[in-house]
Coordinates of C-alpha atoms in Angstrom, one line a residue:
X9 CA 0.0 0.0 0.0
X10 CA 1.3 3.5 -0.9
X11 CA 2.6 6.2 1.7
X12 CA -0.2 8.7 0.4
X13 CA -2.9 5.7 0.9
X14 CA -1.7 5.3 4.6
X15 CA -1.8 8.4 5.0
X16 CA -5.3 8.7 4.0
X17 CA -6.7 6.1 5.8
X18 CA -4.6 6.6 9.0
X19 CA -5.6 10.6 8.6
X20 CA -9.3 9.2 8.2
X21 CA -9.7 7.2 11.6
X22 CA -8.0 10.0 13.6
X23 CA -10.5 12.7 12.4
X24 CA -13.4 10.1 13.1
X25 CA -11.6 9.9 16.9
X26 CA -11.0 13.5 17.4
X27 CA -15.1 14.3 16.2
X28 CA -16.8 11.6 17.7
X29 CA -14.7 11.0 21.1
X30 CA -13.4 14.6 21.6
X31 CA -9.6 13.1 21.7
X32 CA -7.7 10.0 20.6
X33 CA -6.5 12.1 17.6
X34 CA -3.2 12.5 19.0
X35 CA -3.0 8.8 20.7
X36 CA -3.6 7.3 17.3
X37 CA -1.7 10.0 14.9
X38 CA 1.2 9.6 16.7
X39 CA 1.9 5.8 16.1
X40 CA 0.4 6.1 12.8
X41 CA 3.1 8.2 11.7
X42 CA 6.1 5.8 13.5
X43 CA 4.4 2.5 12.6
X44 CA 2.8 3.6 9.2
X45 CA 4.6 6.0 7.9
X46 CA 8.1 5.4 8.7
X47 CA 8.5 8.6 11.0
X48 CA 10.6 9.3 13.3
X49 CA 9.6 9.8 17.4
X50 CA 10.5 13.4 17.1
X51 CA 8.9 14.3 13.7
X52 CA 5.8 12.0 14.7
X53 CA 5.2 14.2 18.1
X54 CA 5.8 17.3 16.0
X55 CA 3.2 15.9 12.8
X56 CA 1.1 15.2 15.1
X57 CA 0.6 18.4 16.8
X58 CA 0.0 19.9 13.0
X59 CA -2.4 17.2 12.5
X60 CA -4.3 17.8 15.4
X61 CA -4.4 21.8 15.8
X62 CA -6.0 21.8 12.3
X63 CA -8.6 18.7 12.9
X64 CA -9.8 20.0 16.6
X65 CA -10.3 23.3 15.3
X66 CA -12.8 22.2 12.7
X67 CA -14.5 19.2 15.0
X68 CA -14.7 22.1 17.6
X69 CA -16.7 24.7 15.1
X70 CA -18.9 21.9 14.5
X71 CA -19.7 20.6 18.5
X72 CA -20.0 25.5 19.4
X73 CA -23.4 24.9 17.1
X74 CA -24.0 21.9 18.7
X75 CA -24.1 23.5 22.2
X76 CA -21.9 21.2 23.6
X77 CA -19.1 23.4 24.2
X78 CA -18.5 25.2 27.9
X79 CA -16.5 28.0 27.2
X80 CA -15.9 29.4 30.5
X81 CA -14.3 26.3 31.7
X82 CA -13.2 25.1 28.4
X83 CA -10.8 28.6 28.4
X84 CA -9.8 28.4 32.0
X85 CA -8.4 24.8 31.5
X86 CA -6.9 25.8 28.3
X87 CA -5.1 28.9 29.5
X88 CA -3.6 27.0 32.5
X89 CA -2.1 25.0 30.0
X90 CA -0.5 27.3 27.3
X91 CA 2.4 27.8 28.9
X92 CA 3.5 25.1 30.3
X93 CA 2.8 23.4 26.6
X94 CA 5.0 25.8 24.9
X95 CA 7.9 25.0 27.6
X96 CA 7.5 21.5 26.9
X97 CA 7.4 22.0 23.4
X98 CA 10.6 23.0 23.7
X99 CA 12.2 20.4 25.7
X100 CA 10.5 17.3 24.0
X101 CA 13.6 17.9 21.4
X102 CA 16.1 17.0 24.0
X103 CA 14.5 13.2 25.0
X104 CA 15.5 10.0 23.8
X105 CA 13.3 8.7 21.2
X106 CA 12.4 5.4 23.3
X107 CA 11.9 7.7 26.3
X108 CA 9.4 9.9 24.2
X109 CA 7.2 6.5 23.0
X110 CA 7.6 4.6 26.6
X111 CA 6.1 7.7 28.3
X112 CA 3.7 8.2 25.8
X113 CA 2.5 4.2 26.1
X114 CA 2.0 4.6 30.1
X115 CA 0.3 8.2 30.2
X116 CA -2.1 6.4 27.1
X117 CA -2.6 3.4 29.2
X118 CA -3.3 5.4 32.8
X119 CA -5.9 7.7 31.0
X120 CA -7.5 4.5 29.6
X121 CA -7.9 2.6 33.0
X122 CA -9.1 5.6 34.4
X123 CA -12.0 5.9 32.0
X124 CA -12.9 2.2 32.3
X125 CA -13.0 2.7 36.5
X126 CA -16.9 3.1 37.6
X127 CA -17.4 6.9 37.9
X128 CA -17.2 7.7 41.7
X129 CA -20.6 10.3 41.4
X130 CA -23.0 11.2 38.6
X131 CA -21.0 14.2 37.0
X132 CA -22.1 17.5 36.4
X133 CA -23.6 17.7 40.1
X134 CA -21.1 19.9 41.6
X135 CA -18.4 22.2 40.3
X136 CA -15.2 21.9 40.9
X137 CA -12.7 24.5 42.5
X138 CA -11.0 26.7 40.3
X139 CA -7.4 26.0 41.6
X140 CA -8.0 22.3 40.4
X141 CA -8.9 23.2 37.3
X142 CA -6.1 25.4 36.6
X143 CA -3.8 22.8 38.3
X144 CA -5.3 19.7 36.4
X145 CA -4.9 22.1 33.0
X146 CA -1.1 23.2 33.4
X147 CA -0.6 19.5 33.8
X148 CA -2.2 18.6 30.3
X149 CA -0.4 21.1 28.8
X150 CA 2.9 19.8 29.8
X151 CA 2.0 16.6 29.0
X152 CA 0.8 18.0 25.3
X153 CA 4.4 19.7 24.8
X154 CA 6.6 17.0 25.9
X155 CA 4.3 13.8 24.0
X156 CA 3.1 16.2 21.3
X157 CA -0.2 15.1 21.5
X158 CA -3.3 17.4 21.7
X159 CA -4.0 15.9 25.2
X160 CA -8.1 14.9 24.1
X161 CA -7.1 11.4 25.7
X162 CA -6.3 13.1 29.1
X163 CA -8.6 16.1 28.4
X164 CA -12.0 13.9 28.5
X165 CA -11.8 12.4 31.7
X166 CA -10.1 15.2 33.8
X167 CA -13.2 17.5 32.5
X168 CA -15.6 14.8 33.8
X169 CA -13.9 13.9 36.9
X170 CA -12.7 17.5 37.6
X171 CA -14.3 20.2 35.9
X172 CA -17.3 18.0 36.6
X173 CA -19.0 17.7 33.1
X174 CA -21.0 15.0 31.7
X175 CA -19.4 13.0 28.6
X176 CA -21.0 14.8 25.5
X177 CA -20.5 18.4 27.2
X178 CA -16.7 17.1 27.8
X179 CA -16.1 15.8 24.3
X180 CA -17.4 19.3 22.9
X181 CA -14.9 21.1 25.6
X182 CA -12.1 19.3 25.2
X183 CA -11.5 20.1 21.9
X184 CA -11.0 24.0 22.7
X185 CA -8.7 23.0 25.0
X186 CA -6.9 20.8 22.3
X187 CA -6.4 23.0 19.9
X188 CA -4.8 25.6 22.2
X189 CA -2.2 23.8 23.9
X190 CA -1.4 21.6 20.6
X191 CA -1.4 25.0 19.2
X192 CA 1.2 26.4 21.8
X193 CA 3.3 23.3 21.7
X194 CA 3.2 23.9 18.0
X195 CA 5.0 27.3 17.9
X196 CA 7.7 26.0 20.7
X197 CA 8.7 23.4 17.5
X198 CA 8.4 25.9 14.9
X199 CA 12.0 25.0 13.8
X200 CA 11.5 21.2 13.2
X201 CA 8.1 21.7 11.7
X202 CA 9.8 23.1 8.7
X203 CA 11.6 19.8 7.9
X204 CA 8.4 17.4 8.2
X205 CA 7.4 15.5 5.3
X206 CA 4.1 18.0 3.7
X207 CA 3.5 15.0 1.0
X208 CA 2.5 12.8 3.9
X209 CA 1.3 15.5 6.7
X210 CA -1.1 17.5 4.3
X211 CA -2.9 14.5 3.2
X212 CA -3.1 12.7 6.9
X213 CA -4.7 16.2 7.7
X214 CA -7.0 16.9 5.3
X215 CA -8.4 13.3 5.5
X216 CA -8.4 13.8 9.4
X217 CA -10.5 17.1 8.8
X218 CA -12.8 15.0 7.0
X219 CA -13.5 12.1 9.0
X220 CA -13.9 14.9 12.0
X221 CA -17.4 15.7 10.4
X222 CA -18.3 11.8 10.1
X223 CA -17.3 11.6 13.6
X224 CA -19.5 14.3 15.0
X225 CA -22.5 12.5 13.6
X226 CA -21.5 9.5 15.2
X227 CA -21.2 11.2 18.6
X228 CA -25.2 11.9 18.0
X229 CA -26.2 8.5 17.5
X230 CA -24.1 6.8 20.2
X231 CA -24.5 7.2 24.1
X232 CA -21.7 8.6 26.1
X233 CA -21.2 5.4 27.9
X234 CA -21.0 3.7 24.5
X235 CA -18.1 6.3 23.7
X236 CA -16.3 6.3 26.9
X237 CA -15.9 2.3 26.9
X238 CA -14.9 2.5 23.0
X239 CA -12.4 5.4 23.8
X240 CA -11.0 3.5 26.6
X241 CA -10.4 0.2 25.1
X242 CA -8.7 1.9 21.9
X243 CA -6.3 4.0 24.4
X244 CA -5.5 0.6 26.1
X245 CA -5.0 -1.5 23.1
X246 CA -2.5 1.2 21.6
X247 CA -0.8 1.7 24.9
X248 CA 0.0 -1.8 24.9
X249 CA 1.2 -2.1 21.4
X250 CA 3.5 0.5 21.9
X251 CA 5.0 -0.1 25.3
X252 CA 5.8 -4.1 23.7
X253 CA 7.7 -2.2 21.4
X254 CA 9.6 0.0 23.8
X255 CA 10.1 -3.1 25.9
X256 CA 11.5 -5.8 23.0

């Protein structure tokens, strides 16, 4: 199969993440591009951030007219997080490449257990301090900088089980706060964005732009629980596959 098919399909099934589950973009871009596509660690983590800057910003245009969006708390997570992504942005460079991938595999793998652990309380009751949120937020941002991923995967639960929203109204949310730390991390790699390979990136994104729009659909014709579980066991599955790889 050719590199420009790969990337096609591989852009496809992140977009169809990123709309219908608010995040897995990232957690599935960024192996697609080592495994697939012959990239790099480094070059992946920085393609990725490209990827998914352009793809959350469309899903999250389409979830704003879907009212699913909370902006308030949507900005204040995000904000917490710009600068720390843009510092880790800028020390991502520095790391080993099985460093990079191994960390990436266990934070994949914690945020997936987390989301298939029975939900303490029914979320969206009460709301949560605003030093929690900022503290959860600076968090994902480093997190987004040094993996380069838009942090959805980690986004989702933390604004269910801290910001205290219910799963649709987190899926919309999380994508603001994707595509401003993804966006922050970006500029810290400026410099090593201008070597990527465009003939593979440009197509991966535009098909992930795409398959954004089938995904939102899908998020209206499936329950939260449904998307939770699926979200989960995808996380898990590539967590694995990736840590084996670290490992042998």
């Amino acid at each position: 199969m050719s590199v420009l098919i790969l990337a096609l399909v591989a852009g496809a099934v992140t977009g169809l993440a990123l709309g219908a589950l608010g995040g897995g973009g990232s957690v599935l871009t960024v192996p697609a591009l080592i495994y697939l596509l012959g990239f790099t660690p480094s070059a992946a983590t920085t393609a990725s951030l490209v990827i998914v800057t352009v793809t959350s910003a469309t899903a999250l245009s389409a979830h704003a007219r879907e009212g699913t969006v909370h902006w308030r708390a949507g900005a204040l997570f995000a904000a917490a997080g710009l600068i720390p992504a843009a510092l880790g942005g800028a020390v991502s460079g520095q790391l080993p490449a099985a460093v990079l991938t191994g960390a990436f595999s266990l934070i994949a793998g914690l945020a997936a257990v987390r989301m298939l652990r029975p939900a303490a309380g029914e979320p969206g009751v009460a709301p949560a301090r605003t030093d929690r949120i900022t503290g959860t937020g600076a968090g994902l941002g480093a997190v987004t900088g040094v993996l380069g991923v838009g942090g959805g995967f980690l986004a989702v639960p933390a604004l269910v089980n801290v910001v205290g929203l219910r799963m649709r109204a987190a899926v919309g949310t999380s994508l603001l706060v994707i595509t401003a730390n993804s966006l922050a991390a970006l500029l810290a790699r400026a410099g090593t964005a201008q070597s990527l390979d465009w003939a593979v990136v440009a197509p991966f994104a535009g098909a992930a732009v795409l398959g954004a729009w089938d995904g939102k659909r899908l998020a209206a014709r499936v329950s939260g629980g449904t998307l939770q579980r699926i979200f989960a066991w995808a996380l898990l599955a590539v967590a694995a596959l990736m840590l084996l790889d670290v490992v042998l």
